[in-house]
Amino acid sequence: MTVNPSGWRPSTPANEQGEANTVTGNRALMLEEALLFEIGDTERTGVDFGEVPSAVQRLGKLARNRPIGLAGMTEPEAVRHYTRLSRQNYAIDLGLFPLGSCTMKHNPRLNEKLARLPGFADIHPLQPQETVQGALEVIDQLAAWLITLTGMHSVAMSPKAGAHGELCGLLSIRSALDARGDKREVVLVPESAHGTNPATAAFCGFRVESIPATSAGRVDLDALRERLGPDVAGVMITNPNTCGLFEPDMIAISDAVHAVGGFVYCDGANFNAIVGKVRPGDLGIDAMHINLHKTFSTPHGGGGPGSGPVVLSEALSPFAPLPYVTKTSDGFRLVEEETALAESSESFGRMVAFHGQMGMFTRALTYILSHGANGLRQVAEDSVLNANYILRSLEDVLDAPFAHSGPCMHEAIFSDKGFSGGLSTIDLAKALIDEGFHPMTMYFPLVVHGAMLVEPTETESKASLDQFIAALRSIGERAKAGDQSLKAAPVHAPRRRLDETLAARKPVLTYRDPEPAQAAE
Ligand SMILES: *Cc1c(COP(=O)(O)O)cnc(C)c1O
């Protein structure tokens, strides 16, 4: 395809499906967009710089010896380039985002408004503490809420995402074991666990062993009990688990682990289903991360950073990382140095440069305060109701492996059992794109063949759930009938089915000017 120096690329006469193409490549309001490198050039810029004053160059051999060659654009061209690209994206502000385990819910605009207040948005982590008392109070208040909601003893606020929180929890467990001179090295993780769980345990130097699941999709308590012993440092359990089910034996699991001297880590990514209803502290849990960017909104998934505070039991609290906020007689103080602490402190150290994700703290606290205790309970109830509505509306079309074992929590799981003609989960997911939806989580958890994990969240209306269900019913029926046209999906997207494995394994991250011969193709 030729790139016209003035920017636009004349399109080919017909696309792969043989449909006539337009001259511009655009299809009505679906606008094509070439790469910045193809449509920009080094002569254009959106800003006029004055002459660069001569200055002594101090870079030595590191000084650039040829032009950098970055493509430039005028301001209106740049605005259009990025706006056009953004329209090819899917976002929570456009429609239902059914990604299971991700809790992609609406982010209330109120959160954004408060996070943008200059007293929060324009401060710097190195400012004197007396000038950021309000921000420290937000951290302190949010911490108090997280402790109340979970019934735990303390909370480490600084971890920057769920996986980082897992690291915090396991480092605390490691320190607690070290403090008693205990060399345990095995961490047990259920087969259905999120990949970050075994990865974190291995990263902390533990040996990971898996615990089998029962046919009802829960941890096999007998198998767990049998494996427990003096070499087990702890277990990492997700509750509600990644099959969308509550682990009813959680207290028995915690008791059994504690009886052999181990610790219980809970992956709290699914807290949305139980917030305000169940306090993890009552289930014998020693450490649990809370994905603020899931349960307590705050944008994520390309929209913003995560935040993963970790609530800790009394046994693990002394080992929590620095820094943390305390309230003193003259206000709030960020405790940054171990020497400033009580002598008994056994903190394992510091995980981040500063105190955590301030913008996410402000959003999460806004979310909590604007919902109140009753509202948070309703979040859990409505999210569970919505997931069960999806489960029961589709179980006659899509195989639902755990539907027989009762209601699900906030996510519903289906499998590709019953699809014919060589069709699989990926074909259904791609057809969902044609229907205007982001696909659900696919092929996870691994314990379900061709898994489709759907999490609607509480912020979807019945009308939007009904539309999603109608789309899935239609595609599910086509998949069962072996409709081979599904293999071509998506057909209405700007790009067709891509080789995602190749893209993930061998991404082409560097732009090279096409050879003249190729450019004339
Ligand atoms: C999202 C998630 C994680 C990881 O959290 P991040 O914030 O993405 O690091 C861990 N476990 C489960 C079950 C999750 O859903």
Short mmCIF file of C-alpha atoms in Angstrom, two decimals, residues 154 161 166 183 217 283 378 511:
data_model
loop_
_atom_site.label_atom_id
_atom_site.label_comp_id
_atom_site.label_asym_id
_atom_site.label_seq_id
_atom_site.Cartn_x
_atom_site.Cartn_y
_atom_site.Cartn_z
CA SER A 154 -3.80 -3.22 59.81
CA ALA A 161 -1.48 -3.25 42.15
CA GLU A 166 0.64 -10.36 46.72
CA LYS A 183 12.74 -22.20 57.03
CA GLY A 217 -15.11 -26.03 41.56
CA LEU A 283 -12.36 -16.20 57.99
CA GLN A 378 -25.71 -3.22 47.61
CA TYR A 511 9.05 1.04 12.65
#
